[in-house]
């Protein structure tokens, strides 16, 4: 069973004043600080904050998958 892997998924929320893409990157960057073997992500929800009729910031909820070590 050398090709068998087990994965875990966690949910993260990233934010950015600039873009949805940057919000995703911010979430993954923070996740990568404490979790090894990050493998993939999926966007679950996108929302934002409105300030004075303009976009104040973006928030993106993602699920991040990572491989369990030695699985």
Tab-separated table of N, CA and C in Angstrom:
chain	number	residue	atom	x	y	z
A	1	UNK	N	0.814	-1.206	0.000
A	1	UNK	CA	0.000	0.000	0.000
A	1	UNK	C	0.849	1.258	0.000
A	2	UNK	N	1.909	1.267	-0.712
A	2	UNK	CA	2.789	2.429	-0.702
A	2	UNK	C	2.174	3.642	-1.388
A	3	UNK	N	1.141	3.467	-2.203
A	3	UNK	CA	0.502	4.586	-2.897
A	3	UNK	C	-0.730	5.098	-2.176
A	4	UNK	N	-0.962	4.642	-0.965
A	4	UNK	CA	-2.132	5.039	-0.182
A	4	UNK	C	-1.797	6.267	0.657
A	5	UNK	N	-2.639	7.274	0.586
A	5	UNK	CA	-2.454	8.472	1.401
A	5	UNK	C	-3.761	8.809	2.089
A	6	UNK	N	-3.647	9.432	3.250
A	6	UNK	CA	-4.811	9.913	3.981
A	6	UNK	C	-4.684	11.424	4.095
A	7	UNK	N	-5.807	12.108	3.933
A	7	UNK	CA	-5.811	13.564	3.938
A	7	UNK	C	-6.752	14.092	5.009
A	8	UNK	N	-6.525	15.315	5.397
A	8	UNK	CA	-7.418	16.024	6.306
A	8	UNK	C	-7.747	17.361	5.671
A	9	UNK	N	-8.960	17.865	5.934
A	9	UNK	CA	-9.391	19.163	5.429
A	9	UNK	C	-9.686	20.077	6.605
A	10	UNK	N	-9.226	21.314	6.501
A	10	UNK	CA	-9.576	22.330	7.492
A	10	UNK	C	-10.139	23.540	6.769
A	11	UNK	N	-10.850	24.371	7.494
A	11	UNK	CA	-11.435	25.567	6.908
A	11	UNK	C	-10.689	26.789	7.424
A	12	UNK	N	-10.355	27.684	6.511
A	12	UNK	CA	-9.634	28.908	6.844
A	12	UNK	C	-10.361	30.087	6.201
A	13	UNK	N	-10.197	31.271	6.772
A	13	UNK	CA	-10.737	32.495	6.179
A	13	UNK	C	-9.598	33.474	6.016
A	14	UNK	N	-9.381	33.912	4.781
A	14	UNK	CA	-8.369	34.923	4.495
A	14	UNK	C	-9.038	36.233	4.142
A	15	UNK	N	-8.359	37.326	4.378
A	15	UNK	CA	-8.923	38.629	4.017
A	15	UNK	C	-7.861	39.484	3.337
A	16	UNK	N	-8.338	40.459	2.577
A	16	UNK	CA	-7.448	41.371	1.875
A	16	UNK	C	-8.222	42.622	1.484
A	17	UNK	N	-7.560	43.744	1.542
A	17	UNK	CA	-8.160	44.990	1.064
A	17	UNK	C	-8.031	45.111	-0.450
A	18	UNK	N	-7.213	44.249	-1.075
A	18	UNK	CA	-6.913	44.398	-2.491
A	18	UNK	C	-7.683	43.475	-3.420
A	19	UNK	N	-7.783	42.171	-3.083
A	19	UNK	CA	-8.402	41.250	-4.038
A	19	UNK	C	-8.787	39.926	-3.385
A	20	UNK	N	-9.649	39.200	-4.077
A	20	UNK	CA	-10.023	37.854	-3.650
A	20	UNK	C	-8.802	36.941	-3.707
A	21	UNK	N	-8.029	37.056	-4.770
A	21	UNK	CA	-6.841	36.222	-4.920
A	21	UNK	C	-5.865	36.434	-3.766
A	22	UNK	N	-5.670	37.669	-3.367
A	22	UNK	CA	-4.756	37.956	-2.263
A	22	UNK	C	-5.315	37.407	-0.950
A	23	UNK	N	-6.626	37.446	-0.767
A	23	UNK	CA	-7.239	36.876	0.435
A	23	UNK	C	-6.974	35.373	0.512
A	24	UNK	N	-7.079	34.679	-0.631
A	24	UNK	CA	-6.783	33.247	-0.683
A	24	UNK	C	-5.317	33.013	-0.337
A	25	UNK	N	-4.438	33.776	-0.961
A	25	UNK	CA	-3.001	33.616	-0.707
A	25	UNK	C	-2.655	33.881	0.755
A	26	UNK	N	-3.302	34.868	1.369
A	26	UNK	CA	-3.050	35.171	2.780
A	26	UNK	C	-3.455	34.000	3.672
A	27	UNK	N	-4.598	33.379	3.381
A	27	UNK	CA	-5.045	32.232	4.176
A	27	UNK	C	-4.070	31.063	4.038
A	28	UNK	N	-3.652	30.781	2.821
A	28	UNK	CA	-2.726	29.669	2.591
A	28	UNK	C	-1.364	29.958	3.223
A	29	UNK	N	-0.896	31.186	3.121
A	29	UNK	CA	0.385	31.568	3.722
A	29	UNK	C	0.377	31.312	5.223
A	30	UNK	N	-0.692	31.727	5.904
A	30	UNK	CA	-0.787	31.533	7.355
A	30	UNK	C	-0.903	30.051	7.698
A	31	UNK	N	-1.676	29.320	6.927
A	31	UNK	CA	-1.852	27.887	7.146
A	31	UNK	C	-0.518	27.153	7.009
A	32	UNK	N	0.262	27.553	6.036
A	32	UNK	CA	1.546	26.910	5.752
A	32	UNK	C	2.557	27.088	6.893
A	33	UNK	N	2.347	28.069	7.754
A	33	UNK	CA	3.258	28.296	8.879
A	33	UNK	C	3.215	27.155	9.889
A	34	UNK	N	2.071	26.487	10.021
A	34	UNK	CA	1.929	25.479	11.073
A	34	UNK	C	1.531	24.091	10.573
A	35	UNK	N	1.174	23.966	9.305
A	35	UNK	CA	0.720	22.673	8.783
A	35	UNK	C	1.616	22.245	7.632
A	36	UNK	N	2.072	21.010	7.683
A	36	UNK	CA	2.921	20.447	6.633
A	36	UNK	C	2.070	19.758	5.567
A	37	UNK	N	2.667	19.543	4.424
A	37	UNK	CA	2.087	18.747	3.337
A	37	UNK	C	0.798	19.330	2.760
A	38	UNK	N	0.703	20.662	2.686
A	38	UNK	CA	-0.470	21.269	2.041
A	38	UNK	C	-0.532	20.777	0.606
A	39	UNK	N	-1.735	20.426	0.166
A	39	UNK	CA	-1.856	19.793	-1.141
A	39	UNK	C	-2.831	20.502	-2.072
A	40	UNK	N	-3.943	21.019	-1.562
A	40	UNK	CA	-4.941	21.630	-2.428
A	40	UNK	C	-5.862	22.528	-1.597
A	41	UNK	N	-6.652	23.353	-2.296
A	41	UNK	CA	-7.666	24.163	-1.616
A	41	UNK	C	-8.887	24.289	-2.512
A	42	UNK	N	-10.016	24.589	-1.890
A	42	UNK	CA	-11.236	24.881	-2.638
A	42	UNK	C	-11.898	26.094	-2.002
A	43	UNK	N	-12.425	26.986	-2.818
A	43	UNK	CA	-13.117	28.167	-2.322
A	43	UNK	C	-14.538	27.769	-1.948
A	44	UNK	N	-14.924	28.075	-0.717
A	44	UNK	CA	-16.237	27.707	-0.210
A	44	UNK	C	-17.186	28.906	-0.233
A	45	UNK	N	-16.650	30.073	0.109
A	45	UNK	CA	-17.501	31.258	0.230
A	45	UNK	C	-16.670	32.512	-0.045
A	46	UNK	N	-17.274	33.473	-0.681
A	46	UNK	CA	-16.634	34.758	-0.919
A	46	UNK	C	-17.580	35.855	-0.436
A	47	UNK	N	-17.062	36.765	0.326
A	47	UNK	CA	-17.880	37.882	0.802
A	47	UNK	C	-16.977	39.095	0.994
A	48	UNK	N	-17.576	40.217	1.277
A	48	UNK	CA	-16.783	41.420	1.464
A	48	UNK	C	-17.458	42.398	2.385
A	49	UNK	N	-16.745	43.441	2.695
A	49	UNK	CA	-17.221	44.492	3.585
A	49	UNK	C	-17.306	45.784	2.783
A	50	UNK	N	-18.409	46.477	2.912
A	50	UNK	CA	-18.617	47.721	2.173
A	50	UNK	C	-18.401	48.902	3.112
A	51	UNK	N	-17.580	49.856	2.663
A	51	UNK	CA	-17.299	51.064	3.429
A	51	UNK	C	-17.556	52.262	2.527
A	52	UNK	N	-18.484	53.109	2.918
A	52	UNK	CA	-18.810	54.319	2.160
A	52	UNK	C	-19.098	54.019	0.694
A	53	UNK	N	-19.843	52.957	0.445
A	53	UNK	CA	-20.250	52.615	-0.915
A	53	UNK	C	-19.190	51.958	-1.772
A	54	UNK	N	-18.065	51.596	-1.176
A	54	UNK	CA	-16.986	50.930	-1.908
A	54	UNK	C	-16.551	49.674	-1.162
A	55	UNK	N	-15.844	48.813	-1.861
A	55	UNK	CA	-15.336	47.600	-1.232
A	55	UNK	C	-14.259	47.965	-0.221
A	56	UNK	N	-14.500	47.601	1.035
A	56	UNK	CA	-13.515	47.854	2.085
A	56	UNK	C	-12.478	46.743	2.146
A	57	UNK	N	-12.951	45.500	2.095
A	57	UNK	CA	-12.055	44.359	2.028
A	57	UNK	C	-12.828	43.116	1.601
A	58	UNK	N	-12.075	42.135	1.165
A	58	UNK	CA	-12.631	40.855	0.735
A	58	UNK	C	-12.342	39.814	1.807
A	59	UNK	N	-13.273	38.877	1.983
A	59	UNK	CA	-13.052	37.716	2.840
A	59	UNK	C	-13.376	36.480	2.024
A	60	UNK	N	-12.486	35.504	2.062
A	60	UNK	CA	-12.686	34.263	1.312
A	60	UNK	C	-12.505	33.088	2.265
A	61	UNK	N	-13.517	32.240	2.329
A	61	UNK	CA	-13.435	31.008	3.113
A	61	UNK	C	-12.975	29.904	2.181
A	62	UNK	N	-11.924	29.196	2.597
A	62	UNK	CA	-11.414	28.092	1.794
A	62	UNK	C	-11.302	26.845	2.669
A	63	UNK	N	-11.362	25.694	2.027
A	63	UNK	CA	-11.023	24.437	2.665
A	63	UNK	C	-9.662	24.043	2.117
A	64	UNK	N	-8.755	23.721	3.033
A	64	UNK	CA	-7.390	23.370	2.664
A	64	UNK	C	-7.176	21.896	2.987
A	65	UNK	N	-6.695	21.150	1.995
A	65	UNK	CA	-6.413	19.738	2.195
A	65	UNK	C	-4.928	19.510	2.359
A	66	UNK	N	-4.590	18.650	3.297
A	66	UNK	CA	-3.183	18.304	3.479
A	66	UNK	C	-3.062	16.813	3.788
A	67	UNK	N	-1.942	16.265	3.373
A	67	UNK	CA	-1.676	14.840	3.537
A	67	UNK	C	-1.151	14.563	4.939
A	68	UNK	N	-1.727	13.573	5.583
A	68	UNK	CA	-1.270	13.147	6.908
A	68	UNK	C	0.086	12.450	6.730
A	69	UNK	N	1.069	12.857	7.515
A	69	UNK	CA	2.409	12.271	7.407
A	69	UNK	C	2.370	10.772	7.672
A	70	UNK	N	3.194	10.051	6.942
A	70	UNK	CA	3.341	8.598	7.077
A	70	UNK	C	2.050	7.840	6.791
A	71	UNK	N	1.170	8.426	6.008
A	71	UNK	CA	-0.058	7.691	5.669
A	71	UNK	C	0.085	7.003	4.333
